[in-house]
mmCIF file of N, CA and C in Angstrom:
data_model
loop_
_atom_site.group_PDB
_atom_site.id
_atom_site.type_symbol
_atom_site.label_atom_id
_atom_site.label_comp_id
_atom_site.label_asym_id
_atom_site.label_seq_id
_atom_site.Cartn_x
_atom_site.Cartn_y
_atom_site.Cartn_z
ATOM 1 N N SER P 1 173.173 91.926 101.285
ATOM 2 C CA SER P 1 171.749 92.091 101.065
ATOM 3 C C SER P 1 171.344 91.259 99.868
ATOM 4 N N VAL P 2 170.173 90.682 99.963
ATOM 5 C CA VAL P 2 169.639 89.839 98.898
ATOM 6 C C VAL P 2 168.458 90.562 98.264
ATOM 7 N N GLN P 3 168.490 90.667 96.962
ATOM 8 C CA GLN P 3 167.387 91.291 96.235
ATOM 9 C C GLN P 3 166.843 90.273 95.253
ATOM 10 N N SER P 4 165.545 90.305 95.084
ATOM 11 C CA SER P 4 164.960 89.383 94.118
ATOM 12 C C SER P 4 163.890 90.105 93.314
ATOM 13 N N SER P 5 163.658 89.624 92.139
ATOM 14 C CA SER P 5 162.625 90.159 91.260
ATOM 15 C C SER P 5 161.764 89.002 90.781
ATOM 16 N N ILE P 6 160.514 89.299 90.600
ATOM 17 C CA ILE P 6 159.602 88.281 90.084
ATOM 18 C C ILE P 6 159.158 88.727 88.697
ATOM 19 N N PHE P 7 159.384 87.885 87.722
ATOM 20 C CA PHE P 7 158.977 88.163 86.357
ATOM 21 C C PHE P 7 157.895 87.177 85.967
ATOM 22 N N ILE P 8 156.927 87.668 85.194
ATOM 23 C CA ILE P 8 155.903 86.764 84.691
ATOM 24 C C ILE P 8 156.069 86.647 83.183
ATOM 25 N N ASP P 9 155.809 85.480 82.660
ATOM 26 C CA ASP P 9 155.839 85.266 81.220
ATOM 27 C C ASP P 9 154.459 85.550 80.663
ATOM 28 N N VAL P 10 154.395 86.402 79.662
ATOM 29 C CA VAL P 10 153.125 86.718 79.022
ATOM 30 C C VAL P 10 153.283 86.627 77.515
ATOM 31 N N TRP P 11 152.188 86.299 76.873
ATOM 32 C CA TRP P 11 152.109 86.352 75.426
ATOM 33 C C TRP P 11 151.577 87.726 75.077
ATOM 34 N N GLN P 12 152.194 88.396 74.109
ATOM 35 C CA GLN P 12 151.795 89.757 73.775
ATOM 36 C C GLN P 12 151.535 89.902 72.289
ATOM 37 N N LEU P 13 150.413 90.537 71.964
ATOM 38 C CA LEU P 13 150.133 90.982 70.604
ATOM 39 C C LEU P 13 150.311 92.495 70.613
ATOM 40 N N HIS P 14 151.144 93.004 69.712
ATOM 41 C CA HIS P 14 151.394 94.445 69.645
ATOM 42 C C HIS P 14 151.180 94.903 68.206
ATOM 43 N N VAL P 15 150.264 95.866 68.030
ATOM 44 C CA VAL P 15 150.016 96.461 66.722
ATOM 45 C C VAL P 15 150.430 97.924 66.804
ATOM 46 N N ASP P 16 151.281 98.342 65.899
ATOM 47 C CA ASP P 16 151.824 99.695 65.883
ATOM 48 C C ASP P 16 151.419 100.355 64.573
ATOM 49 N N LEU P 17 150.699 101.474 64.640
ATOM 50 C CA LEU P 17 150.265 102.196 63.451
ATOM 51 C C LEU P 17 150.915 103.569 63.429
ATOM 52 N N ASN P 18 151.397 103.977 62.271
ATOM 53 C CA ASN P 18 152.021 105.291 62.101
ATOM 54 C C ASN P 18 151.485 105.940 60.828
ATOM 55 N N TYR P 19 151.220 107.230 60.914
ATOM 56 C CA TYR P 19 150.765 107.992 59.754
ATOM 57 C C TYR P 19 151.493 109.319 59.760
ATOM 58 N N ASP P 20 152.056 109.697 58.627
ATOM 59 C CA ASP P 20 152.788 110.951 58.508
ATOM 60 C C ASP P 20 152.464 111.533 57.138
ATOM 61 N N ARG P 21 151.982 112.774 57.136
ATOM 62 C CA ARG P 21 151.630 113.388 55.859
ATOM 63 C C ARG P 21 151.941 114.881 55.895
ATOM 64 N N ARG P 22 152.566 115.324 54.828
ATOM 65 C CA ARG P 22 152.824 116.764 54.666
ATOM 66 C C ARG P 22 151.584 117.347 53.996
ATOM 67 N N ILE P 23 150.927 118.292 54.676
ATOM 68 C CA ILE P 23 149.739 118.935 54.133
ATOM 69 C C ILE P 23 150.139 119.978 53.086
ATOM 70 N N ASN P 24 151.100 120.801 53.428
ATOM 71 C CA ASN P 24 151.665 121.784 52.506
ATOM 72 C C ASN P 24 153.083 122.102 52.980
ATOM 73 N N SER P 25 153.662 123.188 52.504
ATOM 74 C CA SER P 25 155.045 123.498 52.895
ATOM 75 C C SER P 25 155.146 123.980 54.343
ATOM 76 N N ILE P 26 154.009 124.218 54.993
ATOM 77 C CA ILE P 26 154.024 124.735 56.361
ATOM 78 C C ILE P 26 153.597 123.687 57.385
ATOM 79 N N VAL P 27 152.552 122.928 57.087
ATOM 80 C CA VAL P 27 151.945 122.031 58.073
ATOM 81 C C VAL P 27 152.149 120.565 57.704
ATOM 82 N N ARG P 28 152.382 119.778 58.730
ATOM 83 C CA ARG P 28 152.529 118.328 58.596
ATOM 84 C C ARG P 28 151.662 117.681 59.671
ATOM 85 N N VAL P 29 151.168 116.486 59.444
ATOM 86 C CA VAL P 29 150.377 115.753 60.441
ATOM 87 C C VAL P 29 151.081 114.436 60.739
ATOM 88 N N ASN P 30 151.266 114.161 62.038
ATOM 89 C CA ASN P 30 151.870 112.902 62.482
ATOM 90 C C ASN P 30 150.895 112.232 63.442
ATOM 91 N N ALA P 31 150.636 110.967 63.231
ATOM 92 C CA ALA P 31 149.765 110.222 64.140
ATOM 93 C C ALA P 31 150.390 108.851 64.389
ATOM 94 N N THR P 32 150.373 108.423 65.639
ATOM 95 C CA THR P 32 150.835 107.086 66.001
ATOM 96 C C THR P 32 149.834 106.474 66.963
ATOM 97 N N ALA P 33 149.719 105.176 66.903
ATOM 98 C CA ALA P 33 148.845 104.453 67.834
ATOM 99 C C ALA P 33 149.460 103.087 68.097
ATOM 100 N N ASP P 34 149.324 102.634 69.325
ATOM 101 C CA ASP P 34 149.809 101.311 69.716
ATOM 102 C C ASP P 34 148.679 100.579 70.419
ATOM 103 N N TYR P 35 148.511 99.324 70.043
ATOM 104 C CA TYR P 35 147.518 98.467 70.699
ATOM 105 C C TYR P 35 148.251 97.254 71.248
ATOM 106 N N TYR P 36 147.949 96.915 72.500
ATOM 107 C CA TYR P 36 148.558 95.759 73.143
ATOM 108 C C TYR P 36 147.459 94.836 73.650
ATOM 109 N N ASN P 37 147.703 93.549 73.532
ATOM 110 C CA ASN P 37 146.795 92.557 74.108
ATOM 111 C C ASN P 37 147.675 91.454 74.707
ATOM 112 N N TRP P 38 147.443 91.153 75.982
ATOM 113 C CA TRP P 38 148.226 90.151 76.687
ATOM 114 C C TRP P 38 147.346 88.996 77.106
ATOM 115 N N ASP P 39 147.935 87.823 77.283
ATOM 116 C CA ASP P 39 147.155 86.666 77.732
ATOM 117 C C ASP P 39 146.936 86.680 79.242
ATOM 118 N N LYS P 40 147.670 87.540 79.966
ATOM 119 C CA LYS P 40 147.491 87.728 81.406
ATOM 120 C C LYS P 40 147.364 89.225 81.665
ATOM 121 N N GLU P 41 146.831 89.557 82.807
ATOM 122 C CA GLU P 41 146.707 90.978 83.160
ATOM 123 C C GLU P 41 148.087 91.561 83.446
ATOM 124 N N VAL P 42 148.402 92.669 82.794
ATOM 125 C CA VAL P 42 149.657 93.375 83.012
ATOM 126 C C VAL P 42 149.289 94.704 83.662
ATOM 127 N N TYR P 43 149.625 94.850 84.919
ATOM 128 C CA TYR P 43 149.218 96.022 85.677
ATOM 129 C C TYR P 43 149.946 97.286 85.245
ATOM 130 N N HIS P 44 149.232 98.391 85.293
ATOM 131 C CA HIS P 44 149.732 99.735 85.013
ATOM 132 C C HIS P 44 150.100 99.954 83.549
ATOM 133 N N LYS P 45 149.743 99.065 82.661
ATOM 134 C CA LYS P 45 150.031 99.227 81.236
ATOM 135 C C LYS P 45 148.718 99.389 80.477
ATOM 136 N N PRO P 46 148.561 100.472 79.696
ATOM 137 C CA PRO P 46 147.328 100.639 78.916
ATOM 138 C C PRO P 46 147.329 99.732 77.690
ATOM 139 N N ASN P 47 146.138 99.339 77.270
ATOM 140 C CA ASN P 47 146.014 98.541 76.052
ATOM 141 C C ASN P 47 146.157 99.406 74.800
ATOM 142 N N VAL P 48 145.811 100.703 74.925
ATOM 143 C CA VAL P 48 145.854 101.600 73.768
ATOM 144 C C VAL P 48 146.580 102.891 74.150
ATOM 145 N N THR P 49 147.515 103.290 73.301
ATOM 146 C CA THR P 49 148.150 104.600 73.428
ATOM 147 C C THR P 49 148.119 105.250 72.046
ATOM 148 N N ALA P 50 148.022 106.578 72.006
ATOM 149 C CA ALA P 50 147.986 107.286 70.726
ATOM 150 C C ALA P 50 148.566 108.677 70.894
ATOM 151 N N CYS P 51 149.070 109.207 69.795
ATOM 152 C CA CYS P 51 149.648 110.548 69.800
ATOM 153 C C CYS P 51 149.341 111.195 68.449
ATOM 154 N N LEU P 52 148.864 112.426 68.492
ATOM 155 C CA LEU P 52 148.565 113.187 67.273
ATOM 156 C C LEU P 52 149.268 114.531 67.378
ATOM 157 N N SER P 53 150.054 114.874 66.367
ATOM 158 C CA SER P 53 150.733 116.165 66.363
ATOM 159 C C SER P 53 150.606 116.799 64.985
ATOM 160 N N ALA P 54 150.712 118.116 64.976
ATOM 161 C CA ALA P 54 150.618 118.869 63.723
ATOM 162 C C ALA P 54 151.701 119.944 63.712
ATOM 163 N N PRO P 55 152.946 119.565 63.414
ATOM 164 C CA PRO P 55 154.031 120.540 63.384
ATOM 165 C C PRO P 55 153.797 121.624 62.324
ATOM 166 N N VAL P 56 154.036 122.852 62.729
ATOM 167 C CA VAL P 56 153.894 123.997 61.827
ATOM 168 C C VAL P 56 155.274 124.628 61.682
ATOM 169 N N ASN P 57 155.737 124.775 60.451
ATOM 170 C CA ASN P 57 157.068 125.303 60.168
ATOM 171 C C ASN P 57 156.913 126.696 59.557
ATOM 172 N N LEU P 58 157.352 127.707 60.269
ATOM 173 C CA LEU P 58 157.243 129.081 59.788
ATOM 174 C C LEU P 58 158.606 129.593 59.339
ATOM 175 N N ARG P 59 158.846 129.593 58.056
ATOM 176 C CA ARG P 59 160.076 130.099 57.436
ATOM 177 C C ARG P 59 161.337 129.408 57.922
ATOM 178 N N ASP P 60 161.234 128.190 58.331
ATOM 179 C CA ASP P 60 162.373 127.402 58.803
ATOM 180 C C ASP P 60 163.086 128.016 60.004
ATOM 181 N N LYS P 61 162.530 129.042 60.595
ATOM 182 C CA LYS P 61 163.106 129.660 61.790
ATOM 183 C C LYS P 61 162.302 129.310 63.034
ATOM 184 N N ILE P 62 160.985 129.308 62.906
ATOM 185 C CA ILE P 62 160.097 129.054 64.039
ATOM 186 C C ILE P 62 159.290 127.795 63.749
ATOM 187 N N LYS P 63 159.307 126.880 64.697
ATOM 188 C CA LYS P 63 158.501 125.659 64.580
ATOM 189 C C LYS P 63 157.603 125.564 65.797
ATOM 190 N N VAL P 64 156.321 125.358 65.563
ATOM 191 C CA VAL P 64 155.322 125.214 66.619
ATOM 192 C C VAL P 64 154.706 123.825 66.464
ATOM 193 N N VAL P 65 154.656 123.077 67.570
ATOM 194 C CA VAL P 65 154.156 121.703 67.502
ATOM 195 C C VAL P 65 153.100 121.466 68.585
ATOM 196 N N PRO P 66 151.812 121.511 68.214
ATOM 197 C CA PRO P 66 150.777 121.093 69.165
ATOM 198 C C PRO P 66 150.669 119.569 69.151
ATOM 199 N N VAL P 67 150.503 118.977 70.336
ATOM 200 C CA VAL P 67 150.469 117.519 70.464
ATOM 201 C C VAL P 67 149.341 117.117 71.419
ATOM 202 N N VAL P 68 148.613 116.070 71.040
ATOM 203 C CA VAL P 68 147.617 115.467 71.929
ATOM 204 C C VAL P 68 148.041 114.019 72.150
ATOM 205 N N VAL P 69 148.123 113.613 73.428
ATOM 206 C CA VAL P 69 148.562 112.258 73.790
ATOM 207 C C VAL P 69 147.444 111.563 74.562
ATOM 208 N N TYR P 70 147.144 110.326 74.166
ATOM 209 C CA TYR P 70 146.097 109.529 74.815
ATOM 210 C C TYR P 70 146.710 108.253 75.375
ATOM 211 N N ASN P 71 146.436 107.958 76.635
ATOM 212 C CA ASN P 71 146.807 106.685 77.248
ATOM 213 C C ASN P 71 145.528 106.066 77.785
ATOM 214 N N GLY P 72 145.235 104.854 77.383
ATOM 215 C CA GLY P 72 144.005 104.185 77.797
ATOM 216 C C GLY P 72 143.998 103.804 79.275
ATOM 217 N N LYS P 73 142.881 103.209 79.687
ATOM 218 C CA LYS P 73 142.742 102.753 81.076
ATOM 219 C C LYS P 73 143.815 101.732 81.405
ATOM 220 N N ARG P 74 144.193 101.713 82.673
ATOM 221 C CA ARG P 74 145.199 100.763 83.140
ATOM 222 C C ARG P 74 144.648 100.003 84.329
ATOM 223 N N GLU P 75 144.851 98.705 84.310
ATOM 224 C CA GLU P 75 144.403 97.857 85.412
ATOM 225 C C GLU P 75 145.416 97.904 86.547
ATOM 226 N N ILE P 76 144.902 97.910 87.744
ATOM 227 C CA ILE P 76 145.730 97.735 88.928
ATOM 228 C C ILE P 76 145.046 96.682 89.780
ATOM 229 N N VAL P 77 145.652 96.265 90.835
ATOM 230 C CA VAL P 77 145.074 95.221 91.672
ATOM 231 C C VAL P 77 143.745 95.713 92.241
ATOM 232 N N GLY P 78 142.652 95.125 91.792
ATOM 233 C CA GLY P 78 141.327 95.436 92.319
ATOM 234 C C GLY P 78 140.684 96.715 91.820
ATOM 235 N N ALA P 79 141.271 97.421 90.853
ATOM 236 C CA ALA P 79 140.683 98.673 90.368
ATOM 237 C C ALA P 79 141.261 99.021 88.998
ATOM 238 N N GLN P 80 140.887 100.206 88.511
ATOM 239 C CA GLN P 80 141.404 100.717 87.248
ATOM 240 C C GLN P 80 141.857 102.159 87.418
ATOM 241 N N LEU P 81 142.919 102.522 86.708
ATOM 242 C CA LEU P 81 143.325 103.920 86.624
ATOM 243 C C LEU P 81 142.671 104.497 85.373
ATOM 244 N N PRO P 82 142.195 105.752 85.428
ATOM 245 C CA PRO P 82 141.427 106.313 84.307
ATOM 246 C C PRO P 82 142.283 106.636 83.083
ATOM 247 N N VAL P 83 141.586 106.932 81.993
ATOM 248 C CA VAL P 83 142.218 107.370 80.755
ATOM 249 C C VAL P 83 142.952 108.681 81.008
ATOM 250 N N GLN P 84 144.095 108.849 80.367
ATOM 251 C CA GLN P 84 144.846 110.091 80.450
ATOM 252 C C GLN P 84 144.852 110.747 79.069
ATOM 253 N N LEU P 85 144.532 112.024 79.036
ATOM 254 C CA LEU P 85 144.546 112.794 77.799
ATOM 255 C C LEU P 85 145.319 114.081 78.081
ATOM 256 N N HIS P 86 146.411 114.273 77.354
ATOM 257 C CA HIS P 86 147.263 115.445 77.574
ATOM 258 C C HIS P 86 147.367 116.263 76.304
ATOM 259 N N ALA P 87 147.424 117.570 76.480
ATOM 260 C CA ALA P 87 147.700 118.491 75.383
ATOM 261 C C ALA P 87 149.033 119.165 75.702
ATOM 262 N N ASN P 88 149.934 119.153 74.741
ATOM 263 C CA ASN P 88 151.255 119.757 74.906
ATOM 264 C C ASN P 88 151.507 120.721 73.758
ATOM 265 N N LEU P 89 152.376 121.684 73.977
ATOM 266 C CA LEU P 89 152.727 122.643 72.930
ATOM 267 C C LEU P 89 154.220 122.934 73.018
ATOM 268 N N SER P 90 154.903 122.789 71.895
ATOM 269 C CA SER P 90 156.339 123.066 71.830
ATOM 270 C C SER P 90 156.591 124.157 70.803
ATOM 271 N N MET P 91 157.547 125.027 71.112
ATOM 272 C CA MET P 91 157.970 126.070 70.176
ATOM 273 C C MET P 91 159.493 126.049 70.109
ATOM 274 N N HIS P 92 160.005 126.172 68.903
ATOM 275 C CA HIS P 92 161.445 126.129 68.696
ATOM 276 C C HIS P 92 161.832 127.268 67.756
ATOM 277 N N TYR P 93 162.808 128.059 68.154
ATOM 278 C CA TYR P 93 163.298 129.153 67.319
ATOM 279 C C TYR P 93 164.750 128.877 66.967
ATOM 280 N N SER P 94 165.040 128.854 65.685
ATOM 281 C CA SER P 94 166.398 128.597 65.213
ATOM 282 C C SER P 94 167.000 129.904 64.695
ATOM 283 N N TYR P 95 167.881 130.487 65.488
ATOM 284 C CA TYR P 95 168.525 131.744 65.105
ATOM 285 C C TYR P 95 169.568 131.489 64.012
ATOM 286 N N SER P 96 170.344 130.443 64.196
ATOM 287 C CA SER P 96 171.359 130.046 63.225
ATOM 288 C C SER P 96 171.604 128.544 63.394
ATOM 289 N N GLU P 97 172.546 128.019 62.620
ATOM 290 C CA GLU P 97 172.879 126.605 62.782
ATOM 291 C C GLU P 97 173.527 126.338 64.133
ATOM 292 N N GLN P 98 174.084 127.358 64.742
ATOM 293 C CA GLN P 98 174.764 127.192 66.022
ATOM 294 C C GLN P 98 173.903 127.530 67.232
ATOM 295 N N LEU P 99 172.893 128.384 67.068
ATOM 296 C CA LEU P 99 172.142 128.879 68.209
ATOM 297 C C LEU P 99 170.632 128.736 68.000
ATOM 298 N N SER P 100 169.984 128.124 68.966
ATOM 299 C CA SER P 100 168.526 127.991 68.920
ATOM 300 C C SER P 100 167.974 127.987 70.345
ATOM 301 N N ALA P 101 166.672 128.217 70.450
ATOM 302 C CA ALA P 101 166.009 128.237 71.755
ATOM 303 C C ALA P 101 164.693 127.480 71.636
ATOM 304 N N TYR P 102 164.210 126.946 72.749
ATOM 305 C CA TYR P 102 162.947 126.218 72.728
ATOM 306 C C TYR P 102 162.144 126.476 73.992
ATOM 307 N N LEU P 103 160.853 126.237 73.867
ATOM 308 C CA LEU P 103 159.912 126.407 74.957
ATOM 309 C C LEU P 103 158.891 125.280 74.838
ATOM 310 N N HIS P 104 158.734 124.503 75.896
ATOM 311 C CA HIS P 104 157.782 123.388 75.901
ATOM 312 C C HIS P 104 156.764 123.609 77.016
ATOM 313 N N PHE P 105 155.495 123.498 76.672
ATOM 314 C CA PHE P 105 154.422 123.512 77.662
ATOM 315 C C PHE P 105 153.813 122.123 77.672
ATOM 316 N N ASN P 106 153.852 121.456 78.811
ATOM 317 C CA ASN P 106 153.352 120.092 78.936
ATOM 318 C C ASN P 106 152.115 120.059 79.818
ATOM 319 N N ASN P 107 151.201 119.145 79.502
ATOM 320 C CA ASN P 107 149.984 118.949 80.291
ATOM 321 C C ASN P 107 149.233 120.272 80.456
ATOM 322 N N ILE P 108 148.924 120.917 79.350
ATOM 323 C CA ILE P 108 148.254 122.213 79.350
ATOM 324 C C ILE P 108 146.906 122.155 80.079
ATOM 325 N N THR P 109 146.251 121.002 80.062
ATOM 326 C CA THR P 109 144.952 120.864 80.733
ATOM 327 C C THR P 109 145.090 120.717 82.245
ATOM 328 N N ASN P 110 146.320 120.660 82.739
ATOM 329 C CA ASN P 110 146.615 120.550 84.172
ATOM 330 C C ASN P 110 145.990 119.314 84.811
ATOM 331 N N SER P 111 145.966 118.216 84.094
ATOM 332 C CA SER P 111 145.451 116.953 84.613
ATOM 333 C C SER P 111 146.357 116.455 85.739
ATOM 334 N N LYS P 112 145.753 115.961 86.818
ATOM 335 C CA LYS P 112 146.541 115.461 87.944
ATOM 336 C C LYS P 112 146.030 114.093 88.387
ATOM 337 N N GLN P 113 145.879 113.195 87.422
ATOM 338 C CA GLN P 113 145.417 111.849 87.721
ATOM 339 C C GLN P 113 146.580 111.005 88.227
ATOM 340 N N ASP P 114 146.247 109.868 88.800
ATOM 341 C CA ASP P 114 147.283 108.967 89.306
ATOM 342 C C ASP P 114 147.998 108.256 88.158
ATOM 343 N N LEU P 115 149.332 108.330 88.165
ATOM 344 C CA LEU P 115 150.145 107.513 87.263
ATOM 345 C C LEU P 115 150.268 106.115 87.837
ATOM 346 N N TRP P 116 150.480 106.055 89.127
ATOM 347 C CA TRP P 116 150.508 104.844 89.932
ATOM 348 C C TRP P 116 149.603 105.153 91.116
ATOM 349 N N VAL P 117 149.133 104.185 91.809
ATOM 350 C CA VAL P 117 148.254 104.430 92.947
ATOM 351 C C VAL P 117 148.977 105.305 93.961
ATOM 352 N N GLY P 118 148.403 106.481 94.248
ATOM 353 C CA GLY P 118 148.989 107.400 95.203
ATOM 354 C C GLY P 118 150.052 108.325 94.640
ATOM 355 N N TYR P 119 150.400 108.207 93.356
ATOM 356 C CA TYR P 119 151.410 109.055 92.742
ATOM 357 C C TYR P 119 150.787 109.813 91.583
ATOM 358 N N GLN P 120 150.459 111.090 91.824
ATOM 359 C CA GLN P 120 149.838 111.896 90.790
ATOM 360 C C GLN P 120 150.865 112.384 89.780
ATOM 361 N N GLU P 121 150.385 112.553 88.551
ATOM 362 C CA GLU P 121 151.251 113.109 87.525
ATOM 363 C C GLU P 121 151.493 114.590 87.814
ATOM 364 N N VAL P 122 152.536 115.124 87.232
ATOM 365 C CA VAL P 122 152.844 116.537 87.375
ATOM 366 C C VAL P 122 151.799 117.304 86.572
ATOM 367 N N GLY P 123 151.242 118.365 87.141
ATOM 368 C CA GLY P 123 150.267 119.179 86.419
ATOM 369 C C GLY P 123 150.943 119.971 85.312
ATOM 370 N N PHE P 124 150.369 121.093 84.977
ATOM 371 C CA PHE P 124 150.929 121.956 83.942
ATOM 372 C C PHE P 124 152.385 122.282 84.280
ATOM 373 N N ASN P 125 153.258 122.133 83.283
ATOM 374 C CA ASN P 125 154.671 122.450 83.503
ATOM 375 C C ASN P 125 155.305 122.918 82.203
ATOM 376 N N GLY P 126 156.413 123.587 82.323
ATOM 377 C CA GLY P 126 157.093 124.100 81.147
ATOM 378 C C GLY P 126 158.591 123.954 81.261
ATOM 379 N N VAL P 127 159.234 123.996 80.105
ATOM 380 C CA VAL P 127 160.689 123.899 80.022
ATOM 381 C C VAL P 127 161.166 124.963 79.036
ATOM 382 N N VAL P 128 162.190 125.704 79.425
ATOM 383 C CA VAL P 128 162.804 126.686 78.557
ATOM 384 C C VAL P 128 164.248 126.258 78.355
ATOM 385 N N GLY P 129 164.717 126.332 77.127
ATOM 386 C CA GLY P 129 166.084 125.908 76.883
ATOM 387 C C GLY P 129 166.767 126.678 75.765
ATOM 388 N N LEU P 130 168.065 126.575 75.768
ATOM 389 C CA LEU P 130 168.900 127.219 74.771
ATOM 390 C C LEU P 130 169.907 126.183 74.291
ATOM 391 N N ASN P 131 170.039 126.064 72.986
ATOM 392 C CA ASN P 131 171.029 125.157 72.409
ATOM 393 C C ASN P 131 172.119 125.957 71.719
ATOM 394 N N PHE P 132 173.360 125.614 72.031
ATOM 395 C CA PHE P 132 174.492 126.244 71.380
ATOM 396 C C PHE P 132 175.443 125.149 70.940
ATOM 397 N N SER P 133 175.847 125.200 69.705
ATOM 398 C CA SER P 133 176.753 124.202 69.148
ATOM 399 C C SER P 133 178.072 124.866 68.768
ATOM 400 N N PHE P 134 179.179 124.263 69.185
ATOM 401 C CA PHE P 134 180.491 124.832 68.885
ATOM 402 C C PHE P 134 180.922 124.487 67.478
#
């Protein structure tokens, strides 16, 4: 069987911004943003992405992290995919250095927009986990 791939050469400008600040002993703010500009159209890639989180540390045992994620519009052949805005929430409980548990809630707004044409993103979902270290 013969497989082939087609690659295009593009010129890319990428600006990456990061901000991290401890508000007090409990709350911290993290913000990141990426801007891309290409000399040719790059399909399914947003020009702007951003993430804002505010981790809350409660007595070094419980950590709660609300997160907002933004992905800008994406071009596709003959159309555009809309902006994506997600809200996520993570909780982590550290019982000891050896044992901890976590709970992640993703896409709290239950957005079901297309990631690719005809392929919707997963709506609201969660993950539960346990970490044990020997």
